Amino acid sequence: MYKYVFRRVYQLIIVFFLFLVSSYVLFDAIPGNAFQNLLLNPDLPPEAYEQVIKLYGLDKPLSERVILYIGNFFQGDFGYSYKHFPRTPIELIAERLPRTLMLFAMVNIIAFYTGFLIGKILAWRRGSKSETWITVTSVFSYTIFYPWWALMMLWFFGYKLNWLPIGKFLYPEKWYDAPYDSDVIFVSMIKFTLVVSVVQILVYIYTRNIESLSLRRNVRFISLSILAILSILYWNSGDLAIQKPYAMDIAYHMILPIFTVTVVAFAGTALLTRTTMMEVMKDDFILTARAKGLSQKRIRDRHAARNALLPVVTSFIFTIVTIIDGSVLTETIFSWPGMGQLILDAVLEEDIPVAMASFSFIGVFALIAHFIADISYAYLDPRIRIQSQG
Amino acid sequence: MNILEVKDLDMSYRTIDGEVEAVKKVSFTVKEGESFGIVGESGCGKTSVAMSLLQLQADNGKITNGEIIFNGKNIVGLNEAELREVRWSGISIVFQGAMNSWNPVVKIGEQIREAMREHYPDKTKDENTKKIIELFDIVGLESSIIDRFPHELSGGMKQRAVIALALSCDPKLIIADEPTTALDVVIQDQILKEIRKVQDVLGLSLIYISHDIAVIAEMTDNMAVMYAGSIVEMGKTSKVFSDPKHAYTRMLLESTPSIVGPKKKLRSLDGEPPSLINTDPYCLFSYRCPNPDDNCQNRKIEMKLTKIDTDHYVDKCCVNCG
Ligand SMILES: Nc1ncnc2c1ncn2[C@@H]1O[C@H](COP(=O)(O)OP(=O)(O)O)[C@@H](O)[C@H]1O
Ligand SMILES: [Mg+2]
């Protein structure tokens, strides 16, 4: 297994290196840039002109610059934004990323969970009326023209019913005298979500081997209740009690985008689960499970769904990769100032250092996700686990 | 005592081409501790009979008539919960494609324990594990197999484990549906011996299904010959072998090399089994009959097993055609 992990890491590093070089060269090939505009400013004295060029290293040939860039990159130096000088790309990303992660982590968790659940039930009830209707609806929401859908949701819930806020990610009037920056709140929210998810997974893994079904269910239920109580206590303690109203404000603004994206995102998982599960249900071991006299629910969850989980998890991890680039559209429509908007602006305004840093960040993110996909695949499928030992 | 009595069982599959009548008026009994064989070409409805007994036929299959009296109680028409009790602790089965009977992502031991938990919820994990080790011992497997995943076992080991699985809930009747078809010859022989041994040691009733009449001879006390969804000859295995009455039985025997006895020319089975869609109640073998008499050619006599000797029955149409 270690050998396998090591080999994967080694491959990933090479892929990332190629990714960096080609991104740099591609950005360089864009005709004209923001930097040129800066230099064409008639107010800039010629001495300064030379200096600025030197400062950014733009007098060197492309090949040298690539090497320089990559060298700096691995020392954690990404240069300065052309647009927001003297802020660095890292500062900009650090501000934007939590907002995007919070929103899309929620969307993906909800979409995966509901998608898998619904797909499972669809496959199990194939041929029934409800199955037909839900499948048709899922196909519809899977293929819907997303911007239109998002605007409709904005119009309906935000304008027509006036239930949910539009066009902002918080109520600025609430934040005038806020003791914290919104980023701090975002980070607390992400930390909290992360801890809760990890605890849930751990509970699930550790209770897996409890022999009695009812005992297992009870243990899980009790641990989740404890988790819920602890969460409430946590948000009412010390510092977080002050942060709470602001966190609530952000959460309130998240409802509409989460709902809108989830409706589209869950359908993919549901349809994929349905198809794979129907395939699995043809397998002989399902017949064995039925012959053993197991309950329908157990056959469905333990045997059919467990085997259908593999491809679904993989596809899920690959969707996570697209969180940031996929967020461009959503963030624009919902005025959510996250990574998506940062990238869009950077590319449109040719703020190359920021664009490069953001893209490399997506690259790292994608590679890590693939890596996790590989490892979790090995965990879910014992057949791969064995092969990978070699 | 009869552990199983099947009476006039009809089962058909609904397809776009029409009803496939896979089991027609099938009746037979299995006594306690007996080994009963069902033989016939592939497609004649053997698996359909087996699946009907557990009522696990495909979704488009339906039992349209007849009774299955297991342990004194008709189990046709029981609801799902009642059937679940009969399954495995009453009747268990070793499937045709037993190689794929295991869920690839769950350990062998857990898959056996899961069945035991369902039928004996009061047993502890240790008790169950102990019992699995005993069963593994009977079928010739090491106890360490409990913690293996299916893909780590060879075909023969998987099949032995399937037999242990089938025994795990102390069934009264085991159905073995071509349990050795996917294995190579040497292993086939070992598995057959294993099944025989298990049946002897535990005094189980067994329904052994095969397309190979030689295996049936080796494995069973009584047997039925199936053709196109119906039983055409039935009786003590020794009698059917020494004095086959139905032309189809003779055809099966002539197509099988005999291990003992004089060498004779092997005949392959001529002709194709008929379609089972919307059939009539007359002998469907008459089209293939090598020396048909008037009965066969007219196709006027409805099929029905007639007694021709103690423990020997043959279809009415074919009593004299041999
Ligand atoms: N699910 C099904 N739908 C339609 N026809 C089926 C189905 N299963 C089996 N059959 C048909 O029923 C007949 C008997 O099949 P089967 O019981 O599998 O025979 P055997 O086990 O003797 O080979 C065959 O003609 C087969 O094509
Ligand atoms: Mg069969």
XYZ file of C-alpha atoms and ligand atoms in Angstrom:
740
model
C 0.000 0.000 0.000
C 2.762 2.494 0.907
C 4.530 1.742 -2.303
C 1.309 2.390 -4.160
C 0.746 5.701 -2.373
C 4.319 6.722 -3.022
C 4.032 5.938 -6.705
C 0.841 7.944 -6.981
C 2.388 10.953 -5.248
C 5.371 10.820 -7.539
C 3.117 10.761 -10.625
C 1.056 13.629 -9.282
C 4.094 15.833 -8.820
C 5.141 15.341 -12.429
C 1.632 16.052 -13.684
C 1.490 19.194 -11.596
C 4.804 20.414 -12.938
C 3.603 20.002 -16.527
C 0.386 21.748 -15.603
C 2.253 24.740 -14.215
C 4.508 25.147 -17.227
C 1.716 24.881 -19.766
C -0.519 27.307 -17.829
C 2.270 29.842 -17.709
C 3.020 29.548 -21.396
C -0.655 29.799 -22.305
C -1.203 32.916 -20.239
C 1.862 34.437 -21.770
C 0.400 33.821 -25.210
C -2.665 35.987 -24.558
C -2.196 39.059 -26.716
C -1.725 42.297 -24.737
C -2.084 42.425 -20.982
C -3.029 44.551 -18.060
C 0.598 45.188 -17.428
C 1.003 46.776 -20.840
C -1.878 49.087 -20.051
C -0.182 50.073 -16.867
C 2.987 50.937 -18.697
C 1.210 52.889 -21.398
C 0.069 55.302 -18.744
C 1.577 58.634 -19.896
C 2.103 59.721 -16.292
C 4.671 57.025 -15.704
C 8.182 58.463 -15.960
C 10.596 56.478 -18.184
C 12.949 55.707 -15.221
C 10.111 54.120 -13.337
C 9.144 52.226 -16.493
C 12.489 50.438 -16.550
C 12.281 49.725 -12.855
C 8.799 48.268 -12.948
C 9.772 46.014 -15.846
C 12.802 44.813 -13.883
C 10.776 44.367 -10.724
C 8.392 42.005 -12.474
C 11.186 40.363 -14.460
C 9.400 41.097 -17.746
C 12.605 41.932 -19.598
C 13.678 38.311 -19.573
C 12.815 35.791 -22.341
C 9.882 33.414 -21.798
C 11.998 30.317 -21.087
C 13.841 32.083 -18.308
C 10.669 33.491 -16.850
C 9.037 30.059 -16.693
C 11.950 28.679 -14.712
C 11.976 31.730 -12.485
C 8.238 31.499 -11.924
C 8.360 27.844 -10.985
C 11.319 28.433 -8.710
C 9.456 31.204 -6.946
C 6.294 29.182 -6.913
C 7.860 26.410 -4.882
C 9.252 28.991 -2.465
C 5.705 30.256 -1.985
C 6.279 33.486 -3.862
C 3.501 34.218 -6.333
C 4.354 37.810 -7.085
C 1.924 40.715 -6.808
C -1.443 41.325 -8.319
C -1.333 43.767 -11.254
C -4.755 44.959 -10.357
C -4.735 45.092 -6.587
C -1.076 45.988 -6.060
C 0.424 45.568 -3.461
C -1.785 42.656 -2.431
C -0.483 39.226 -3.278
C -2.524 36.511 -5.007
C -2.299 34.449 -1.821
C -3.977 37.154 0.203
C -6.745 37.411 -2.355
C -7.271 33.652 -2.483
C -7.206 33.353 1.291
C -10.009 35.879 1.444
C -12.161 34.347 -1.279
C -11.640 30.640 -0.878
C -13.527 30.070 2.414
C -16.636 31.646 0.928
C -16.604 29.325 -2.047
C -15.674 26.263 -0.040
C -18.415 26.826 2.498
C -21.091 27.198 -0.139
C -20.032 24.348 -2.364
C -19.045 21.953 0.369
C -22.581 22.220 1.676
C -24.045 21.807 -1.809
C -21.963 18.744 -2.498
C -22.615 17.030 0.786
C -26.356 17.563 0.470
C -26.407 16.668 -3.220
C -24.402 13.495 -2.710
C -26.446 12.328 0.224
C -29.877 12.992 -1.253
C -28.763 11.844 -4.683
C -27.505 8.519 -3.407
C -30.576 7.992 -1.250
C -33.004 8.800 -4.031
C -31.092 6.840 -6.664
C -31.075 3.828 -4.371
C -34.812 3.959 -3.843
C -35.454 4.562 -7.545
C -33.512 1.465 -8.498
C -35.249 -0.586 -5.872
C -38.712 0.465 -7.023
C -38.052 0.251 -10.711
C -41.166 0.036 -12.814
C -43.402 1.755 -10.289
C -45.232 4.990 -11.040
C -43.308 7.017 -8.481
C -40.041 5.753 -9.956
C -41.007 6.927 -13.428
C -41.971 10.375 -12.217
C -38.936 10.960 -10.051
C -36.637 9.695 -12.788
C -38.207 12.016 -15.343
C -37.879 14.920 -12.909
C -34.247 14.062 -12.247
C -33.426 13.893 -15.935
C -35.144 17.239 -16.328
C -33.179 18.933 -13.569
C -29.973 17.242 -14.730
C -30.302 18.637 -18.227
C -31.849 21.999 -17.357
C -30.163 25.142 -18.681
C -28.530 26.160 -15.465
C -28.339 29.995 -15.726
C -32.019 30.136 -16.630
C -32.883 27.904 -13.701
C -30.808 29.985 -11.274
C -32.419 33.215 -12.450
C -35.872 31.680 -12.130
C -35.129 30.660 -8.578
C -33.845 34.133 -7.768
C -36.951 35.665 -9.263
C -39.341 33.290 -7.541
C -37.951 33.060 -4.007
C -36.194 36.390 -3.889
C -38.554 38.695 -5.754
C -41.981 37.074 -6.081
C -42.223 35.500 -2.641
C -39.590 37.745 -1.129
C -38.552 35.010 1.285
C -34.849 35.001 0.660
C -32.275 37.705 0.036
C -30.895 38.319 -3.447
C -27.749 39.908 -4.715
C -25.666 39.775 -1.552
C -23.860 37.296 0.588
C -24.634 39.152 3.822
C -26.615 42.155 5.015
C -23.950 44.905 5.109
C -26.012 46.988 7.527
C -25.703 44.198 10.092
C -21.952 44.100 9.768
C -21.043 47.776 10.289
C -20.126 47.285 13.904
C -19.266 43.600 13.602
C -16.256 42.669 15.743
C -15.117 40.208 13.082
C -14.377 40.198 9.429
C -16.675 37.949 7.381
C -13.666 35.755 6.528
C -13.161 34.885 10.176
C -16.765 33.768 10.412
C -16.435 31.733 7.232
C -13.389 29.997 8.576
C -15.187 29.136 11.834
C -18.116 27.751 9.861
C -15.860 25.632 7.679
C -13.956 24.298 10.655
C -17.197 23.372 12.322
C -18.621 21.639 9.235
C -15.387 19.759 8.762
C -15.227 18.501 12.330
C -18.867 17.416 12.263
C -18.369 15.517 8.997
C -15.241 13.785 10.236
C -16.910 12.776 13.501
C -19.862 11.390 11.571
C -17.624 9.331 9.333
C -15.708 8.037 12.356
C -18.939 7.058 14.113
C -20.022 5.259 10.987
C -16.742 3.386 10.622
C -16.464 2.401 14.268
C -20.029 1.140 14.548
C -19.814 -0.868 11.369
C -18.758 -4.026 13.146
C -21.486 -4.077 15.757
C -23.196 -7.391 15.215
C -26.744 -6.619 16.300
C -28.607 -4.373 13.884
C -30.789 -2.665 16.470
C -27.833 -2.021 18.755
C -25.900 -0.513 15.875
C -28.788 1.743 14.975
C -29.158 2.882 18.582
C -25.454 3.556 19.029
C -25.413 5.632 15.863
C -28.499 7.530 16.838
C -27.152 8.306 20.310
C -23.762 9.436 19.037
C -25.375 11.722 16.506
C -27.640 13.180 19.179
C -24.616 13.823 21.376
C -22.934 15.459 18.414
C -25.954 17.705 17.890
C -26.028 18.746 21.549
C -22.295 19.399 21.551
C -22.683 21.529 18.430
C -25.308 23.693 20.091
C -23.133 24.082 23.178
C -20.147 24.864 20.985
C -21.861 27.703 19.175
C -22.974 29.203 22.473
C -19.586 29.171 24.109
C -17.137 32.070 24.442
C -15.996 33.659 21.246
C -18.412 31.713 19.084
C -21.443 33.060 20.910
C -20.459 36.456 19.534
C -19.854 35.051 16.072
C -23.141 33.171 16.012
C -25.518 35.904 14.772
C -23.116 36.712 11.936
C -22.762 33.084 11.032
C -26.556 32.852 10.974
C -26.702 35.802 8.618
C -24.316 34.126 6.213
C -26.184 30.828 6.506
C -29.418 32.618 5.683
C -27.865 34.039 2.536
C -26.608 30.608 1.594
C -30.014 28.941 1.475
C -31.048 30.038 -1.993
C -27.777 29.292 -3.823
C -27.460 25.966 -2.001
C -30.970 24.954 -2.918
C -30.598 26.040 -6.537
C -27.319 24.262 -7.125
C -28.325 21.167 -5.163
C -31.407 20.579 -7.283
C -29.160 20.435 -10.329
C -26.276 18.618 -8.677
C -28.197 15.870 -6.891
C -29.826 14.654 -10.101
C -26.517 13.480 -11.547
C -25.739 11.410 -8.476
C -29.298 10.066 -8.312
C -29.316 8.953 -11.943
C -25.849 7.433 -11.716
C -26.756 5.589 -8.527
C -29.948 4.337 -10.102
C -28.167 2.957 -13.165
C -25.264 1.332 -11.339
C -27.541 -0.116 -8.743
C -29.850 -1.653 -11.321
C -26.773 -3.210 -12.875
C -25.642 -4.570 -9.498
C -29.105 -5.944 -8.787
C -28.736 -8.318 -11.709
C -25.747 -9.932 -10.031
C -26.030 -13.409 -8.594
C -25.103 -12.399 -5.091
C -28.310 -10.386 -4.829
C -30.213 -13.590 -5.511
C -28.152 -15.307 -2.818
C -29.007 -12.529 -0.403
C -32.699 -12.939 -1.148
C -32.470 -16.718 -0.826
C -30.856 -16.252 2.574
C -34.092 -14.661 3.716
C -32.618 -11.234 4.386
C -34.927 -8.253 4.583
C -35.468 -6.106 1.513
C -33.870 -3.130 3.203
C -30.771 -5.049 4.117
C -30.381 -6.486 0.622
C -30.822 -3.037 -0.803
C -28.417 -1.227 1.501
C -25.839 -3.814 2.364
C -25.552 -5.663 -0.902
C -26.886 -3.613 -3.794
C -26.143 -0.051 -2.672
C -22.793 -0.938 -1.146
C -21.582 -2.212 -4.504
C -23.100 0.690 -6.387
C -21.268 3.108 -4.106
C -17.923 2.695 -5.859
C -18.566 4.468 -9.144
C -20.768 7.013 -7.420
C -18.050 8.014 -4.978
C -15.555 8.352 -7.786
C -17.800 10.566 -9.812
C -18.543 12.582 -6.668
C -14.873 13.207 -6.021
C -14.433 14.320 -9.588
C -17.284 16.797 -9.201
C -15.557 18.224 -6.145
C -12.680 19.025 -8.467
C -14.945 21.238 -10.494
C -16.164 23.176 -7.447
C -13.990 26.183 -8.052
C -14.201 26.511 -11.800
C -17.864 25.499 -11.680
C -18.476 28.238 -9.167
C -17.876 31.010 -11.712
C -21.445 30.936 -12.996
C -23.170 30.483 -9.664
C -21.142 33.155 -7.936
C -21.840 35.629 -10.699
C -25.569 35.015 -10.617
C -25.858 35.091 -6.839
C -23.295 37.886 -6.357
C -21.244 35.633 -4.152
C -17.744 37.117 -4.010
C -15.773 33.881 -3.957
C -13.045 32.160 -5.953
C -15.184 31.940 -9.055
C -15.510 35.689 -9.304
C -11.861 36.184 -8.469
C -10.813 33.942 -11.354
C -13.271 35.474 -13.751
C -12.065 38.995 -12.968
C -8.417 37.986 -13.064
C -8.788 36.428 -16.502
C -10.932 39.201 -17.960
C -8.600 41.894 -16.682
C -5.521 39.827 -17.407
C -4.233 39.979 -13.895
C -1.823 37.179 -14.734
C -0.240 36.570 -11.297
C -3.659 36.156 -9.671
C -4.975 34.026 -12.522
C -1.866 31.823 -12.431
C -2.036 31.403 -8.675
C -5.753 30.587 -8.789
C -5.329 28.087 -11.562
C -2.417 26.411 -9.849
C -4.554 26.252 -6.775
C -7.305 24.502 -8.733
C -4.632 22.203 -10.121
C -3.397 21.242 -6.669
C -6.970 20.806 -5.544
C -7.813 18.560 -8.491
C -4.744 16.417 -8.025
C -5.409 15.969 -4.325
C -9.010 15.023 -5.086
C -7.836 12.410 -7.589
C -5.419 11.117 -5.044
C -8.199 10.824 -2.450
C -10.367 9.126 -5.072
C -7.686 6.509 -5.652
C -7.208 5.853 -1.973
C -10.911 5.705 -1.140
C -11.455 3.419 -4.096
C -8.896 1.074 -2.637
C -10.668 1.303 0.667
C -14.128 0.599 -0.775
C -13.108 -2.203 -3.077
C -11.034 -4.954 -1.519
C -10.070 -6.206 -4.976
C -8.123 -3.025 -5.643
C -6.706 -3.059 -2.138
C -4.944 -6.329 -2.921
C -3.597 -5.327 -6.315
C -2.222 -2.121 -4.937
C -0.101 -3.966 -2.445
C 2.103 -5.126 -5.290
C -42.167 -38.757 5.898
C -42.211 -36.420 2.928
C -40.270 -33.259 3.467
C -41.478 -31.791 0.180
C -44.510 -32.466 -1.983
C -44.918 -30.578 -5.210
C -48.350 -30.906 -6.767
C -49.300 -29.810 -10.273
C -46.959 -26.869 -10.232
C -47.259 -24.405 -13.131
C -44.917 -21.480 -13.513
C -44.610 -19.141 -16.470
C -42.658 -16.073 -17.448
C -44.341 -13.187 -19.119
C -42.372 -11.952 -22.137
C -43.131 -9.762 -25.127
C -43.439 -12.893 -27.265
C -46.021 -14.451 -24.947
C -46.108 -16.648 -21.873
C -43.069 -18.904 -21.514
C -44.457 -21.970 -19.780
C -41.295 -23.046 -18.034
C -42.871 -25.411 -15.501
C -45.928 -27.421 -16.465
C -47.922 -29.688 -14.151
C -44.836 -30.760 -12.275
C -45.435 -33.111 -9.340
C -42.881 -34.950 -7.267
C -42.087 -35.726 -3.670
C -38.874 -35.728 -1.710
C -38.634 -37.911 1.373
C -36.682 -36.974 4.444
C -33.005 -37.822 4.061
C -33.446 -38.663 0.408
C -31.532 -37.374 -2.554
C -33.744 -36.510 -5.490
C -32.378 -35.751 -8.943
C -33.761 -33.637 -11.759
C -32.142 -34.063 -15.146
C -32.768 -32.576 -18.575
C -31.238 -30.516 -21.334
C -30.510 -26.922 -20.583
C -33.611 -24.784 -21.016
C -36.046 -27.493 -19.959
C -37.044 -25.675 -16.782
C -34.894 -27.201 -14.034
C -33.778 -23.899 -12.585
C -37.328 -22.601 -12.882
C -38.514 -25.476 -10.684
C -35.786 -24.763 -8.131
C -36.575 -21.060 -8.044
C -40.289 -21.742 -7.703
C -39.609 -23.817 -4.605
C -38.065 -20.754 -2.946
C -40.391 -18.416 -4.828
C -37.393 -16.494 -6.062
C -38.259 -16.674 -9.745
C -37.463 -13.605 -11.855
C -39.845 -10.665 -11.605
C -41.674 -11.667 -14.755
C -42.199 -15.235 -13.513
C -45.356 -16.292 -11.712
C -46.616 -19.502 -10.160
C -50.026 -19.878 -11.741
C -51.153 -23.150 -10.249
C -50.213 -25.916 -7.855
C -49.020 -26.455 -4.332
C -45.608 -26.732 -2.746
C -46.040 -28.502 0.543
C -42.900 -28.110 2.579
C -42.762 -29.698 5.998
C -46.533 -30.206 5.943
C -47.435 -26.656 4.941
C -48.291 -25.166 1.560
C -45.836 -22.343 0.938
C -47.334 -21.082 -2.324
C -48.879 -17.684 -1.732
C -47.186 -16.991 1.593
C -46.300 -13.366 2.132
C -42.745 -12.050 1.989
C -42.141 -12.241 5.745
C -43.328 -15.846 5.960
C -41.283 -16.792 2.927
C -38.182 -15.237 4.461
C -38.510 -17.651 7.338
C -38.718 -20.642 5.024
C -35.755 -19.491 2.988
C -32.383 -20.785 4.115
C -33.496 -22.178 7.464
C -36.074 -24.377 5.701
C -34.868 -24.659 2.129
C -31.451 -23.454 1.066
C -29.884 -23.528 -2.352
C -26.502 -23.784 -4.020
C -26.900 -21.789 -7.206
C -25.945 -22.628 -10.727
C -23.409 -19.839 -11.026
C -22.267 -20.312 -7.464
C -18.966 -18.654 -8.269
C -20.732 -15.316 -8.283
C -22.830 -16.023 -5.227
C -20.576 -13.918 -3.060
C -20.812 -10.187 -2.604
C -17.336 -9.018 -3.678
C -16.956 -6.367 -0.984
C -17.984 -8.330 2.120
C -15.853 -10.940 3.870
C -16.912 -14.573 3.500
C -17.456 -15.076 7.217
C -19.621 -11.992 7.497
C -21.780 -13.123 4.596
C -22.443 -16.428 6.335
C -22.971 -14.834 9.726
C -25.438 -12.435 8.179
C -27.748 -15.312 7.273
C -27.362 -16.884 10.718
C -28.140 -13.574 12.389
C -31.315 -13.312 10.370
C -32.616 -16.718 11.378
C -31.092 -17.097 14.842
C -30.930 -13.561 16.205
C -30.135 -14.756 19.738
C -26.824 -16.377 18.885
C -23.680 -14.441 19.684
C -21.000 -13.646 17.177
C -18.654 -16.172 18.783
C -21.222 -18.956 18.598
C -21.810 -18.189 14.946
C -18.111 -18.114 14.192
C -17.625 -21.431 15.952
C -20.343 -22.991 13.874
C -18.884 -21.616 10.637
C -15.522 -23.150 11.533
C -17.219 -26.509 12.083
C -18.955 -26.268 8.724
C -15.710 -25.255 7.027
C -14.150 -28.330 8.549
C -16.871 -30.533 7.062
C -16.463 -29.089 3.567
C -12.673 -29.084 3.808
C -11.845 -25.425 4.237
C -9.442 -23.762 6.652
C -10.928 -21.554 9.322
C -8.884 -18.554 8.159
C -11.151 -18.308 5.108
C -13.666 -16.548 7.363
C -11.677 -13.341 7.102
C -11.065 -13.535 3.387
C -12.750 -11.646 0.627
C -14.357 -13.711 -2.150
C -11.795 -12.736 -4.781
C -9.026 -14.197 -2.646
C -10.432 -17.720 -3.016
C -10.143 -20.157 -5.906
C -13.256 -21.386 -7.677
C -13.283 -24.652 -5.786
C -12.838 -22.933 -2.433
C -15.642 -20.513 -3.211
C -17.879 -23.405 -4.067
C -17.040 -25.247 -0.845
C -17.750 -22.065 1.063
C -21.094 -21.814 -0.736
C -21.943 -25.280 0.530
C -21.004 -24.213 4.054
C -23.192 -21.152 3.560
C -26.092 -23.329 2.449
C -25.694 -25.454 5.590
C -25.319 -22.552 7.997
C -28.945 -22.248 9.077
C -29.644 -25.964 9.473
C -31.961 -26.284 6.471
C -34.157 -29.360 6.101
C -33.770 -29.380 2.343
C -30.915 -28.286 0.130
C -31.279 -27.643 -3.566
C -28.089 -27.944 -5.593
C -28.620 -26.479 -9.057
C -25.750 -27.634 -11.257
C -23.296 -26.748 -8.502
C -20.233 -27.931 -10.388
C -20.811 -26.668 -13.915
C -18.327 -23.812 -13.674
C -15.526 -25.896 -12.166
C -12.819 -28.000 -13.754
C -13.249 -31.738 -13.794
C -11.043 -32.707 -10.838
C -12.633 -30.115 -8.587
C -16.085 -31.135 -9.818
C -15.470 -34.600 -8.553
C -14.270 -33.383 -5.157
C -17.290 -31.131 -4.749
C -19.667 -33.968 -5.643
C -18.044 -36.153 -2.998
C -18.302 -33.302 -0.518
C -22.013 -32.874 -1.147
C -22.609 -36.603 -0.835
C -20.663 -36.695 2.414
C -22.449 -33.720 3.888
C -25.791 -35.204 2.989
C -24.883 -38.527 4.626
C -23.378 -37.011 7.746
C -26.155 -34.529 8.385
C -28.997 -36.680 7.080
C -30.244 -33.898 4.822
C -32.751 -34.047 2.029
C -31.258 -32.983 -1.258
C -32.590 -32.002 -4.653
C -29.751 -32.360 -7.111
C -30.188 -30.713 -10.488
C -27.955 -31.460 -13.447
C -27.954 -31.739 -17.205
C -25.534 -34.644 -16.827
C -27.387 -37.898 -16.283
C -24.200 -39.666 -15.180
C -23.874 -37.326 -12.204
C -27.508 -37.928 -11.310
C -26.810 -41.659 -11.282
C -23.965 -41.128 -8.874
C -25.714 -38.660 -6.592
C -29.375 -39.578 -6.218
C -31.812 -42.187 -4.912
C -34.800 -41.092 -6.960
C -34.931 -38.960 -10.051
C -37.119 -37.145 -12.531
C -36.377 -36.521 -16.194
C -37.628 -33.154 -17.407
C -38.396 -32.186 -20.940
C -39.836 -28.853 -22.078
C -41.171 -27.912 -18.663
C -42.710 -31.276 -17.804
C -41.542 -34.390 -16.023
C -41.614 -37.186 -18.595
C -40.193 -39.998 -16.493
C -39.681 -40.433 -12.786
C -38.712 -43.197 -10.411
C -35.969 -44.898 -8.504
C -32.692 -43.892 -10.069
C -31.570 -47.485 -10.449
C -34.787 -48.395 -12.241
C -34.732 -45.474 -14.602
C -31.183 -46.396 -15.515
C -31.675 -50.104 -15.915
C -34.997 -49.853 -17.701
C -35.538 -46.432 -19.238
C -38.998 -46.152 -20.730
C -39.237 -42.718 -22.255
C -37.545 -42.151 -25.586
C -36.029 -38.935 -24.219
C -34.484 -40.699 -21.226
C -32.928 -43.217 -23.560
C -31.610 -40.441 -25.706
C -29.982 -38.819 -22.664
C -28.448 -42.136 -21.626
C -27.095 -42.844 -25.068
C -25.466 -39.437 -25.232
C -23.502 -40.086 -22.030
C -20.337 -42.179 -21.909
C -20.713 -44.931 -19.346
C -17.779 -45.337 -17.051
C -18.441 -49.009 -16.483
C -19.827 -51.514 -18.960
C -19.060 -52.166 -22.590
C -18.020 -49.411 -24.932
C -20.763 -48.272 -27.204
C -21.155 -45.620 -29.765
C -22.115 -42.255 -28.327
C -25.058 -40.476 -29.819
C -25.378 -36.776 -29.652
C -28.805 -35.331 -28.920
C -30.581 -34.807 -32.201
C -32.843 -31.859 -32.679
C -33.592 -28.785 -30.630
C -35.781 -28.455 -27.562
C -39.081 -26.802 -28.523
C -40.173 -23.285 -27.747
C -42.100 -23.060 -24.482
C -44.351 -20.240 -25.600
C -48.075 -21.053 -25.704
C -47.634 -24.806 -25.905
C -50.369 -27.424 -26.109
C -50.886 -30.116 -23.462
C -49.545 -32.936 -25.651
C -46.150 -34.572 -25.632
C -43.674 -32.060 -26.984
C -41.027 -34.684 -27.584
C -42.974 -36.339 -30.374
C -41.311 -34.034 -32.917
C -37.913 -35.413 -31.936
C -38.942 -38.957 -31.172
C -36.564 -41.340 -33.002
C -39.170 -44.084 -33.544
C -42.588 -42.518 -33.055
C -45.671 -44.677 -32.837
C -49.260 -43.633 -33.652
C -49.679 -41.876 -30.307
C -46.739 -39.653 -31.001
C -47.738 -38.823 -34.524
C -51.381 -38.033 -33.759
C -50.535 -35.956 -30.679
C -53.930 -36.595 -29.129
C -53.046 -37.981 -25.696
C -52.602 -35.359 -22.986
C -49.438 -35.655 -20.995
C -49.732 -37.453 -17.686
C -47.347 -39.603 -15.710
C -48.547 -43.193 -15.473
C -47.314 -45.826 -13.124
C -45.709 -48.705 -14.948
C -43.993 -50.397 -12.029
C -43.442 -49.771 -8.326
C -41.493 -46.528 -8.063
C -41.422 -45.974 -11.807
C -43.601 -43.541 -13.738
C -43.520 -42.487 -17.344
C -45.536 -40.189 -19.562
C -48.634 -41.852 -20.998
C -47.785 -40.982 -24.579
C -44.491 -42.740 -24.419
C -45.365 -45.917 -22.543
C -45.075 -47.981 -25.693
C -43.010 -45.889 -28.024
C -39.669 -47.371 -27.073
N -36.802 -14.518 -16.595
C -37.178 -15.240 -17.672
N -37.993 -14.697 -18.593
C -38.402 -15.406 -19.665
N -38.040 -16.656 -19.915
C -37.213 -17.259 -19.031
C -36.749 -16.590 -17.865
N -35.950 -17.438 -17.173
C -35.927 -18.586 -17.887
N -36.702 -18.493 -18.993
C -36.965 -19.542 -19.984
O -37.565 -20.623 -19.302
C -37.104 -21.838 -19.797
C -36.513 -22.668 -18.667
O -35.336 -22.096 -18.204
P -34.501 -22.662 -16.987
O -35.453 -22.945 -15.882
O -33.395 -21.764 -16.716
O -33.973 -24.039 -17.581
P -32.749 -24.952 -17.131
O -32.385 -24.598 -15.741
O -33.264 -26.338 -17.249
O -31.650 -24.716 -18.076
C -36.095 -21.516 -20.883
O -36.757 -21.614 -22.127
C -35.720 -20.095 -20.603
O -35.414 -19.432 -21.800
Mg -30.540 -24.062 -15.084
